[in-house]
Amino acid sequence: MKITFPHMGNMYICLKALFNYLDIEVVVPPMPSKKTLSLGTQHSPEFACLPLKINMGNFMEAYEKGADTIVMAGGVGPCRFGYYAQVQREILQDIGYDMKMVVLEPPQKHISELLVKIREITGSRSWLDVIRAIRFAWFKASAVDEVERMVHRLRPREYNPGDADQIFKEALKWIDEANSKKEIDSAVARTRDEMQAVPADTSRRPLKIGIVGEIYVLLEPFVNLDVEKHLGRLGVEVERSIYLSEWINDHLFMGLLRLKGNKAAREMAPPYVNHFVGGHGQETIGSTVLFAKENYDGVIQVMPFGCMPEIVAESVLPTVSRDLGLPTFCLIVDEHSGDAGVVTRLEAFVDLLARRKEGKGDIDFKEKGELVCADI
Amino acid sequence: MPVKIGIPRALLYYNYFPLWNGFFKALGAEVVVSSKTTKAILDKGVKQSVDEACLPVKLFFGHVTDLKDKADYIFMPRMVSVERKAYICPKFLGLPDMIRHNITDLPPFIEITVNMSKNDGSLYKSFSEAGRYLTGNSLLIKKAFQKGLQEMERFRRLNELGFLPHEAIEQMDRGLVAQNFSPLQEGRMTIAVIGHGYNIYDTHISMNLIGKLREMGVRVVTPDNLNTTIIRDRSDELPKKLFWSLGKQMIGSAFHFMRSDKIDGIIHVASFGCGPDSFTQEIIERHLRRSGRIPFLNLTIDEHTGEAGVITRLEAFVDMIEWRRDAL
């Protein structure tokens, strides 16, 4: 049995660690590329959302590298993600790719439903080992998130653009190669040291932009056209509404770990979106409100074309923007999205925020406790 | 003067209007339905909604705008779920929010949440909330709810006889209580039109697809003519239950029509940008192709669709079915 899984940003690091820990052979699909995209689009339904198409490409490329079993998460809707595996299975069957699919569905009646599925993959390995492996993968997820936060901070401050990304790339490799919790910790520590050594203007107070939206597009740089990197190079400090470890906790651990999760964000969504709408629609709005409260300069919503929950959020976002005086920008990606067009639009948005900030000049006033001019 | 309740002639109007109508009329209210879809209504909707929304949602925006000065309240249920463990679609879940933040100066909404995913009995609770906008008398509300359910039951029976939902609504309006024969005429062939009610029965956005087929002498049946047991049993054949109610209806009816020897062809109508359709259509198409028994035509409609193109494709499809029958 050779296991593979779909890509989502840096999740491969955790899943690889998980399966390696259990001595299960794993085939990591090649990182998403133009080839992945065109393979995927060729066989997927035209109006399916982009993640499904990239997933398809991942599976096909992994099959060529010898994978025969796919591990995939499921869901109970109403977001389409919950039915991905079923559609993908039908497609793989028709194009003659003989692959077994193990779909980890949230248990409907009893936790045993999920445990049976996990047994299909882990075979006779003891539950204690499985739990240890999951714990190990979790440490890696947290480490990845931590170095990502570091790079978000350093990018707008470095004197020599590209230094931070160079270290970030290395850091991911170190975490990927770490064989124990100790090695993970030292990888993170080493990253911190190296990032601190990068020549940077630490006193600079850059523009701050929050990125919200659909989780897959948020986490996968190939799909979001490296929006975080571009913004960093434009001198903007970026914060994301959700990180990998939070998604893993919510979807793969069924929220077992009581983290500062999305609950805080969801609670901020009313009165704009008063009901759960599937996916991360409510979180998108709630996080925007949170970013406004933390005095961010702007918010960018990213989503794949046709994403249903995000369309609800997109419809309501202008009101949120108006009410809270926070400029927002919506970036919709599909298989035709091009780098250049997006960068131009990002530049324009950042320029707008910068000018607004200069003109407003209410930041120092606030610190002195004087009147804030309500200038929009 | 009775209170005027506005109901947009869009989205689930084609599925639940008799229930709503029966309920509000029994409470002594006057029910005002928005005008039939016109280009002007559609244009207004397109203008006020986000570009990415699907055609039926844009059209709903247009119909709500049409009710602006005609009603005291607009009935705007948040249709989360109409059966256990299934939803309608994310956009229905957020619909009242989308409307409120995009159209200004509307009459107040009668906003209730219908969520039967955990408990079927919650429907009455939702309706009693709606009733409280009009009266404080809970006995009256209970009776009105029963009346609504009765109307709904009649509506379902008319649908199963062979009336299409918009025809059944018209007939009930004229006072038809029940009849014991099917209104379906003999035709040169029978084609199943599979699509969401708000796409196929709205003569403007479907470009009168059903009327055109009938003019060609085709008998038309739709998923609404099947009873819910068939839909449920057939859609349960999928390895994993679908979590969209309308999606289930599409899959269940397609699987039924696919095996019926009374059906000569299947036309699937999807609207551009419909999330669930993109998946159910794929599954239907793949299963149909594997069985290779029944001709299949897929039409995608959006606000730009030209009528001529649709006519050509319908004619070609009907001709093809006849030639195929002659050849067999």
XYZ file of C-alpha atoms in Angstrom:
704
model
C 0.000 0.000 0.000
C 1.401 3.348 -1.064
C -0.516 6.240 0.377
C -0.977 9.664 -1.117
C -3.054 12.722 -0.227
C -3.993 16.073 -1.750
C -1.793 19.098 -1.217
C -2.873 22.071 0.829
C -0.036 24.491 1.442
C 2.470 22.940 3.817
C 0.187 20.211 5.086
C 2.312 17.611 3.307
C 4.950 18.080 6.002
C 2.569 16.890 8.712
C 0.999 14.050 6.753
C 4.381 12.780 5.621
C 5.569 12.797 9.229
C 2.425 10.987 10.344
C 2.750 8.121 7.876
C 6.521 7.848 8.146
C 6.220 7.557 11.907
C 3.971 4.539 11.402
C 6.253 3.054 8.713
C 3.558 3.389 6.080
C 4.878 4.014 2.621
C 3.804 7.425 1.400
C 4.026 9.164 -1.969
C 3.955 12.943 -1.664
C 2.485 14.348 -4.891
C 4.746 16.839 -6.705
C 4.112 20.393 -5.504
C 1.159 21.931 -7.414
C 2.296 23.351 -10.736
C 0.875 24.370 -14.084
C 0.987 20.710 -15.036
C -1.037 19.691 -11.976
C -3.592 22.325 -12.813
C -3.993 21.355 -16.444
C -4.228 17.638 -15.626
C -6.844 18.389 -13.003
C -8.908 20.797 -15.065
C -8.984 18.411 -17.975
C -10.935 15.778 -16.070
C -12.901 17.765 -13.487
C -16.378 19.255 -13.888
C -16.115 22.667 -15.500
C -17.883 24.548 -12.707
C -16.328 22.675 -9.821
C -14.352 24.877 -7.486
C -10.626 25.172 -8.002
C -9.417 23.044 -5.054
C -11.159 19.995 -6.503
C -9.307 20.452 -9.769
C -5.912 20.811 -8.101
C -6.663 17.760 -5.930
C -7.417 15.749 -9.066
C -4.103 16.825 -10.543
C -2.316 15.826 -7.318
C -3.884 12.364 -7.386
C -3.011 11.781 -11.020
C 0.582 12.868 -10.533
C 0.882 10.730 -7.417
C -0.535 7.739 -9.305
C 2.189 8.133 -11.891
C 4.699 7.981 -9.052
C 3.206 4.710 -7.843
C 0.595 5.646 -5.250
C -2.401 3.331 -4.971
C -4.368 4.644 -1.989
C -5.711 8.141 -1.386
C -6.404 9.522 2.060
C -8.882 12.357 1.966
C -11.045 14.273 4.422
C -14.831 14.317 4.071
C -17.559 16.541 5.442
C -21.263 16.955 6.015
C -21.889 20.026 3.905
C -23.283 22.287 2.777
C -19.875 23.299 1.351
C -18.944 21.230 -1.673
C -15.713 20.024 -0.070
C -17.618 17.291 1.767
C -18.468 15.643 -1.536
C -15.096 16.040 -3.255
C -13.979 12.476 -2.653
C -17.170 11.033 -4.148
C -16.891 13.014 -7.380
C -13.167 12.348 -7.594
C -13.766 8.629 -7.188
C -16.205 8.643 -10.113
C -13.720 10.519 -12.280
C -10.779 8.261 -11.386
C -12.923 5.222 -12.177
C -13.813 6.540 -15.634
C -10.279 7.503 -16.597
C -9.009 4.123 -15.453
C -6.885 5.115 -12.477
C -7.230 2.205 -10.114
C -6.878 3.901 -6.742
C -8.452 3.074 -3.414
C -9.934 5.985 -1.524
C -10.061 6.184 2.243
C -12.302 9.089 3.185
C -12.160 10.256 6.787
C -15.734 11.379 7.427
C -16.827 13.075 10.630
C -18.553 10.276 12.560
C -22.346 10.536 12.337
C -23.354 8.196 15.108
C -20.272 6.968 16.885
C -16.553 7.653 16.923
C -15.978 3.995 15.943
C -16.956 4.822 12.336
C -13.875 6.990 12.088
C -11.654 4.516 13.933
C -12.550 1.781 11.451
C -11.422 4.054 8.622
C -8.166 4.798 10.370
C -7.621 1.049 10.862
C -7.857 0.635 7.079
C -4.707 2.673 6.775
C -2.799 1.749 9.888
C -3.457 -1.987 9.759
C -2.195 -3.827 12.825
C -0.212 -0.967 14.318
C -1.148 -0.230 17.901
C -3.418 2.677 18.778
C -0.725 4.025 21.044
C 1.617 4.322 18.058
C -1.126 5.972 16.026
C -1.710 8.539 18.732
C 2.022 9.180 19.036
C 2.238 9.657 15.275
C -0.661 12.105 15.279
C 0.961 14.001 18.126
C 4.222 14.173 16.224
C 2.471 15.457 13.092
C 0.687 18.028 15.217
C 3.998 19.363 16.534
C 5.142 19.800 12.959
C 1.972 21.687 12.048
C 2.462 24.055 14.960
C 6.109 24.542 14.012
C 5.183 25.368 10.418
C 2.670 27.929 11.647
C 5.239 29.471 13.925
C 7.872 29.988 11.239
C 5.191 31.306 8.917
C 4.269 33.971 11.456
C 7.951 34.887 11.658
C 8.288 35.316 7.931
C 5.132 37.448 7.794
C 6.768 39.777 10.298
C 10.170 39.922 8.687
C 9.203 40.358 5.024
C 8.073 44.001 5.204
C 11.061 44.962 7.334
C 14.035 43.324 5.646
C 16.460 45.582 3.781
C 17.246 43.010 1.156
C 14.002 41.577 -0.277
C 14.139 37.810 -0.488
C 16.264 37.095 2.587
C 13.293 36.110 4.697
C 11.858 33.841 2.034
C 15.206 32.125 1.602
C 15.287 31.240 5.300
C 11.611 30.291 5.270
C 12.237 27.791 2.495
C 15.108 26.283 4.438
C 13.071 26.246 7.632
C 10.329 24.181 6.020
C 12.990 21.707 4.936
C 14.403 21.480 8.453
C 10.991 20.865 9.938
C 10.248 18.307 7.253
C 13.464 16.442 8.010
C 13.151 16.553 11.793
C 12.788 13.121 13.379
C 11.811 14.028 16.904
C 10.120 16.734 18.893
C 13.561 17.939 19.949
C 14.679 18.297 16.359
C 11.519 20.200 15.490
C 12.144 22.598 18.354
C 15.711 23.161 17.306
C 14.596 23.771 13.705
C 12.261 26.489 14.934
C 14.945 27.962 17.186
C 17.445 27.963 14.368
C 14.950 29.701 12.094
C 14.352 32.335 14.731
C 18.092 32.966 15.115
C 18.652 33.228 11.395
C 15.710 35.532 10.898
C 16.950 37.756 13.673
C 20.298 37.991 11.927
C 18.711 39.321 8.728
C 19.404 43.050 8.318
C 16.045 44.696 8.856
C 14.438 47.933 9.957
C 12.823 46.737 13.161
C 11.482 50.162 14.021
C 9.395 50.353 10.862
C 5.640 50.321 11.335
C 4.347 48.902 8.081
C 0.800 48.791 6.777
C -1.065 45.826 8.182
C -3.409 43.767 6.062
C -5.509 40.850 7.245
C -6.184 38.030 4.830
C -9.465 36.200 5.181
C -11.435 33.833 3.011
C -11.592 30.272 1.854
C -9.139 28.039 3.670
C -7.582 26.209 0.724
C -6.853 29.368 -1.207
C -5.528 30.963 1.987
C -3.090 28.150 2.641
C -1.946 27.182 -0.857
C 0.503 29.727 -2.324
C 0.307 28.220 -5.809
C -3.412 28.952 -5.896
C -3.406 32.365 -4.223
C -0.563 33.444 -6.505
C 1.714 33.980 -3.501
C -0.379 36.867 -2.287
C 1.368 36.931 1.111
C 4.808 37.096 -0.454
C 3.788 39.834 -2.882
C 2.279 41.887 -0.100
C 5.371 41.378 2.037
C 7.567 42.613 -0.784
C 5.313 45.649 -1.071
C 6.181 46.395 2.536
C 2.982 45.124 4.115
C 2.733 43.022 7.219
C 0.268 40.225 6.678
C -1.827 38.278 9.150
C -4.014 35.384 8.170
C -7.386 34.540 9.683
C -6.651 30.816 9.927
C -3.544 28.685 10.155
C -2.865 25.073 9.247
C -2.927 23.738 12.796
C -6.348 25.305 13.384
C -7.749 23.673 10.271
C -6.289 20.310 11.247
C -7.848 20.627 14.684
C -11.233 21.565 13.271
C -11.422 19.049 10.447
C -9.219 16.104 11.268
C -9.434 16.094 15.062
C -13.101 17.160 15.026
C -12.189 20.103 17.241
C -10.980 17.861 20.056
C -8.272 20.287 21.087
C -9.787 23.358 22.619
C -7.681 25.930 20.825
C -8.429 29.555 20.243
C -10.230 28.394 17.148
C -12.665 29.969 14.806
C -15.262 30.333 17.483
C -14.125 33.846 18.328
C -14.377 34.802 14.664
C -17.798 33.224 14.231
C -19.155 35.105 17.210
C -18.218 38.400 15.581
C -20.154 37.643 12.385
C -23.634 38.804 13.498
C -25.367 41.072 12.656
C -23.784 40.766 9.226
C -24.105 37.033 8.692
C -26.500 35.655 11.271
C -26.324 31.997 10.469
C -23.770 29.342 9.684
C -23.404 29.270 5.888
C -20.967 26.386 5.425
C -17.251 26.490 4.777
C -15.680 29.567 6.319
C -18.245 32.150 5.191
C -19.097 33.296 8.688
C -15.454 33.266 9.775
C -14.550 35.493 6.835
C -16.913 38.178 8.062
C -16.104 37.653 11.732
C -12.353 37.813 11.127
C -12.804 41.017 9.153
C -14.556 42.558 12.150
C -11.736 41.348 14.402
C -9.095 42.823 12.105
C -10.954 46.131 12.134
C -10.949 46.098 15.939
C -7.211 45.498 15.945
C -6.755 48.577 13.755
C -5.602 46.826 10.640
C -5.334 49.036 7.564
C -7.175 46.736 5.208
C -8.546 43.262 4.585
C -8.216 41.051 1.535
C -10.710 38.256 0.962
C -9.445 35.373 -1.166
C -11.719 32.722 -2.635
C -11.960 30.290 -5.522
C -14.399 31.223 -8.260
C -17.886 29.952 -7.473
C -17.241 29.202 -3.783
C -20.727 29.269 -2.276
C -20.049 30.250 1.356
C -17.613 32.961 0.283
C -20.148 34.438 -2.137
C -22.431 35.042 0.835
C -19.522 36.693 2.651
C -18.566 38.696 -0.416
C -22.120 40.067 -0.684
C -22.018 41.320 2.878
C -18.405 42.492 3.037
C -19.063 45.968 1.544
C -21.444 46.739 4.440
C -18.844 45.612 6.971
C -16.266 47.754 5.225
C -18.552 50.790 5.284
C -19.634 50.337 8.896
C -16.142 49.863 10.253
C -14.271 52.184 7.896
C -11.996 49.372 6.786
C -11.077 49.076 3.105
C -11.554 45.573 1.708
C -10.571 43.897 -1.504
C -11.781 40.632 -2.950
C -9.410 38.381 -4.859
C -11.124 35.597 -6.765
C -8.934 32.938 -8.305
C -9.605 30.257 -10.871
C -7.573 28.249 -13.346
C -7.085 31.305 -15.550
C -5.748 33.664 -12.903
C -2.536 35.375 -13.894
C 0.244 36.697 -11.731
C 0.714 40.096 -13.359
C -2.896 41.226 -13.164
C -3.118 40.307 -9.509
C 0.120 42.072 -8.559
C -1.064 45.271 -10.228
C -4.292 45.175 -8.286
C -2.495 44.456 -5.030
C -0.169 47.400 -5.649
C -3.131 49.665 -6.262
C -4.831 48.499 -3.083
C -1.679 48.958 -1.005
C -1.137 52.443 -2.473
C -4.666 53.348 -1.547
C -4.183 52.158 2.019
C -0.869 53.973 2.343
C -2.327 57.260 1.173
C -5.306 56.874 3.422
C -3.056 56.242 6.379
C -0.928 59.321 5.658
C -3.962 61.532 5.212
C -5.718 60.220 8.267
C -2.906 60.769 10.724
C -4.993 59.552 13.615
C -2.535 56.965 14.804
C -0.362 59.192 16.974
C -3.382 61.014 18.304
C -4.817 57.800 19.534
C -1.701 56.977 21.482
C -1.754 60.365 23.139
C -5.359 59.831 24.039
C -6.517 62.869 22.123
C -9.472 63.199 19.801
C -9.546 60.842 16.899
C -10.636 62.449 13.680
C -13.348 60.410 12.078
C -12.081 60.824 8.566
C -12.994 58.190 6.011
C -57.391 46.464 5.224
C -55.622 43.108 5.412
C -51.855 43.020 5.825
C -50.075 42.423 2.553
C -47.401 39.718 2.619
C -45.038 39.814 -0.335
C -43.619 36.562 -1.649
C -40.941 36.708 -4.340
C -41.727 34.525 -7.373
C -38.272 32.969 -7.278
C -36.212 30.196 -5.706
C -38.324 27.962 -3.463
C -41.575 29.607 -4.555
C -41.901 26.689 -6.969
C -41.467 24.182 -4.152
C -43.374 25.607 -1.207
C -45.684 28.407 -2.340
C -48.954 26.564 -1.493
C -47.755 26.016 2.075
C -46.874 29.691 2.549
C -49.959 30.901 0.723
C -52.313 28.640 2.656
C -50.759 29.663 5.952
C -50.868 33.420 5.445
C -54.317 33.424 3.846
C -55.729 31.451 6.773
C -54.364 34.164 9.029
C -56.351 36.730 7.092
C -53.442 38.276 5.252
C -53.350 39.126 1.600
C -50.568 37.365 -0.302
C -48.875 39.401 -3.011
C -46.617 37.515 -5.381
C -44.064 39.466 -7.405
C -44.716 39.803 -11.142
C -43.641 37.133 -13.560
C -39.977 37.418 -14.487
C -39.207 40.015 -17.117
C -35.953 41.323 -18.455
C -36.362 44.409 -16.262
C -36.716 42.325 -13.095
C -33.712 40.207 -13.997
C -31.616 43.276 -14.810
C -32.456 44.854 -11.472
C -31.393 41.675 -9.723
C -28.150 41.391 -11.651
C -27.318 44.978 -10.808
C -27.821 44.605 -7.079
C -26.120 41.292 -6.431
C -22.450 40.334 -6.553
C -21.211 39.121 -9.917
C -20.300 35.677 -8.609
C -23.792 34.791 -7.400
C -25.699 32.240 -9.460
C -28.513 33.227 -11.811
C -31.419 32.166 -9.556
C -30.047 34.167 -6.618
C -29.632 37.238 -8.827
C -33.189 36.747 -10.018
C -34.372 36.540 -6.406
C -32.824 39.969 -5.801
C -34.867 41.273 -8.732
C -38.124 39.819 -7.442
C -37.556 41.224 -3.959
C -37.028 44.658 -5.510
C -40.253 44.217 -7.436
C -42.131 43.840 -4.135
C -40.696 47.040 -2.690
C -43.857 49.155 -2.835
C -46.386 46.367 -3.114
C -46.276 44.739 0.304
C -46.222 45.543 4.023
C -43.931 42.620 4.793
C -41.702 40.445 2.683
C -41.672 36.799 3.635
C -38.018 35.806 3.755
C -37.515 32.402 5.347
C -33.930 31.332 5.908
C -34.220 27.860 4.446
C -31.420 25.986 6.137
C -32.716 22.482 5.856
C -35.973 20.781 4.918
C -35.022 17.240 5.892
C -32.697 15.411 8.210
C -28.978 15.771 7.581
C -29.352 17.725 4.376
C -29.149 21.391 3.525
C -30.479 23.404 0.633
C -27.294 25.292 -0.327
C -24.974 27.801 1.409
C -26.471 30.710 -0.499
C -29.938 29.896 0.850
C -28.477 29.874 4.340
C -27.178 33.384 3.895
C -29.947 34.718 1.681
C -31.669 37.133 4.111
C -28.261 38.598 5.005
C -27.309 38.986 1.360
C -30.589 40.763 0.600
C -30.531 43.023 3.634
C -27.034 44.303 2.913
C -27.575 44.929 -0.775
C -31.086 46.315 -1.253
C -32.137 49.383 0.679
C -35.582 50.730 1.622
C -37.336 47.390 1.720
C -40.443 46.684 3.779
C -39.678 44.714 6.982
C -38.980 41.009 6.546
C -40.862 38.171 8.118
C -37.657 36.325 8.770
C -37.856 32.828 10.154
C -35.321 30.051 10.159
C -36.455 26.699 8.828
C -34.039 24.072 10.009
C -35.310 20.505 10.028
C -31.884 18.877 9.890
C -32.153 17.644 13.467
C -35.848 17.713 14.187
C -38.823 17.547 11.805
C -41.137 19.072 14.408
C -39.277 22.359 14.318
C -41.215 23.396 11.216
C -44.252 24.313 13.292
C -42.089 26.363 15.614
C -40.714 28.339 12.678
C -44.171 29.002 11.295
C -45.579 30.052 14.631
C -42.830 32.673 14.729
C -43.990 33.908 11.340
C -47.596 33.896 12.494
C -46.774 36.092 15.458
C -46.078 38.961 13.076
C -49.811 38.917 12.302
C -51.644 37.659 15.365
C -51.088 36.773 18.983
C -53.626 33.954 18.841
C -51.689 30.687 18.894
C -54.781 28.593 18.168
C -55.311 30.563 14.978
C -51.690 30.064 14.033
C -51.970 26.336 14.616
C -55.043 26.114 12.421
C -53.367 28.193 9.725
C -50.362 25.897 9.812
C -52.634 22.854 9.365
C -54.312 24.618 6.461
C -50.926 25.285 4.888
C -49.945 21.638 5.215
C -53.229 20.560 3.616
C -52.640 22.870 0.664
C -49.119 21.496 0.381
C -50.449 17.934 0.355
C -52.887 18.809 -2.449
C -50.069 20.468 -4.335
C -47.908 17.349 -4.055
C -50.733 15.144 -5.277
C -51.325 17.377 -8.299
C -47.588 17.236 -9.042
C -47.555 13.474 -8.868
C -50.541 13.353 -11.232
C -48.430 15.101 -13.837
C -49.067 18.805 -13.328
C -45.896 20.831 -13.202
C -45.585 22.946 -10.019
C -46.322 26.290 -11.676
C -49.380 24.774 -13.364
C -50.502 23.200 -10.119
C -50.214 26.571 -8.364
C -52.330 28.121 -11.118
C -54.930 25.355 -10.959
C -55.196 25.606 -7.194
C -55.632 29.320 -7.535
C -58.570 28.641 -9.867
C -60.063 26.367 -7.271
C -59.127 22.882 -8.419
C -59.223 20.630 -5.371
C -58.302 17.294 -6.854
C -58.744 15.306 -10.015
C -58.466 11.645 -10.802
C -56.848 11.660 -14.219
C -53.441 12.778 -15.398
C -53.245 15.985 -17.410
C -50.362 14.568 -19.464
C -51.195 14.311 -23.159
C -49.931 11.632 -25.486
C -46.876 12.817 -27.389
C -44.367 11.641 -29.944
C -41.868 11.055 -27.132
C -41.349 11.667 -23.420
C -38.439 13.731 -22.225
C -37.465 14.202 -18.608
C -36.314 17.724 -17.844
C -34.103 17.613 -14.774
C -33.308 20.881 -13.076
C -34.086 22.998 -10.066
C -37.686 24.201 -10.107
C -36.706 27.863 -10.111
C -34.702 27.297 -13.290
C -36.997 25.153 -15.376
C -40.446 26.579 -14.518
C -39.543 30.249 -14.825
C -40.456 30.797 -18.444
C -38.194 33.814 -18.831
C -34.905 32.402 -17.644
C -35.545 28.895 -19.007
C -36.557 30.613 -22.264
C -39.788 28.676 -22.081
C -37.903 25.436 -22.520
C -40.832 23.278 -21.457
C -43.299 25.166 -23.664
C -40.985 24.786 -26.642
C -40.634 21.058 -26.113
C -44.406 20.738 -25.894
C -44.798 22.679 -29.134
C -42.625 20.018 -30.735
C -45.082 17.409 -29.484
C -42.960 16.209 -26.605
C -44.426 15.032 -23.312
C -42.445 16.606 -20.502
C -41.946 15.140 -17.059
C -39.775 16.573 -14.280
C -38.401 15.462 -10.900
C -41.391 17.123 -9.231
C -43.695 14.538 -10.789
C -41.990 11.755 -8.862
C -42.953 10.977 -5.318
C -40.450 11.525 -2.563
C -40.000 7.822 -1.815
C -38.613 7.164 -5.295
C -36.299 10.140 -5.013
C -35.063 9.014 -1.628
C -34.542 5.374 -2.557
C -32.724 6.147 -5.795
C -30.492 8.849 -4.381
C -29.559 6.514 -1.529
C -27.818 4.329 -4.089
C -24.857 6.683 -3.959
C -22.048 5.436 -1.718
C -22.313 8.586 0.382
C -25.585 10.375 0.994
C -25.770 13.774 -0.645
C -26.189 16.673 1.750
C -28.122 18.935 -0.623
C -31.875 18.316 -0.781
C -32.229 19.662 -4.307
C -29.149 17.708 -5.366
C -30.784 14.539 -4.061
C -33.858 15.322 -6.118
C -31.710 15.700 -9.247
C -29.707 12.517 -8.677
C -32.688 10.453 -7.508
C -34.843 11.415 -10.452
C -32.012 10.951 -12.950
C -31.348 7.444 -11.645
C -35.060 6.669 -11.881
C -35.574 8.099 -15.388
C -32.377 6.440 -16.572
C -33.902 3.013 -16.000
C -37.458 3.775 -17.005
C -38.460 2.529 -20.465
C -41.084 5.267 -20.675
C -38.426 7.960 -20.976
C -36.822 8.699 -24.347
C -34.327 11.348 -23.358
C -33.067 13.406 -20.453
C -32.333 17.128 -20.489
C -30.388 18.489 -17.552
C -30.723 22.216 -16.923
C -28.119 23.839 -14.699
C -27.556 27.471 -13.971
C -24.150 29.000 -14.364
C -22.327 29.116 -11.068
C -24.557 26.628 -9.245
C -22.307 24.769 -6.821
C -24.335 21.623 -6.157
C -25.275 21.311 -9.849
C -21.625 21.193 -10.855
C -21.277 18.015 -8.805
C -24.632 16.338 -9.345
C -24.457 16.954 -13.078
C -21.048 15.297 -13.196
C -22.311 12.231 -11.351
C -25.490 12.007 -13.443
C -23.580 12.386 -16.685
C -21.004 9.741 -15.777
C -23.636 7.222 -14.682
C -25.724 7.851 -17.804
C -22.733 7.470 -20.065
C -21.769 4.191 -18.410
C -25.252 2.769 -18.931
C -25.328 4.240 -22.455
C -29.073 3.714 -22.761
C -30.606 7.151 -22.840
C -29.701 10.298 -24.832
C -28.645 13.168 -22.611
C -28.503 16.905 -23.196
C -26.983 19.345 -20.782
C -28.016 23.002 -20.897
C -26.376 25.686 -18.793
C -28.322 28.896 -18.496
C -27.183 32.331 -17.405
C -28.349 35.901 -17.816
C -26.856 36.084 -21.298
C -28.235 32.922 -22.847
C -29.626 33.516 -26.324
C -32.932 31.977 -27.222
C -31.996 30.910 -30.739
C -29.145 28.720 -29.545
C -31.424 26.886 -27.153
C -34.089 26.224 -29.792
C -31.499 24.791 -32.160
C -30.167 22.456 -29.553
C -33.618 21.288 -28.466
C -34.623 20.604 -32.072
C -31.416 18.722 -32.710
C -31.919 16.668 -29.561
C -35.501 15.755 -30.426
C -34.559 14.862 -34.020
C -31.678 12.768 -32.780
C -33.950 10.793 -30.467
C -36.299 10.048 -33.367
C -33.547 8.939 -35.720
C -32.105 6.788 -32.989
C -35.504 5.173 -32.422
C -35.896 4.525 -36.146
C -32.447 2.976 -36.313
C -33.030 0.600 -33.417
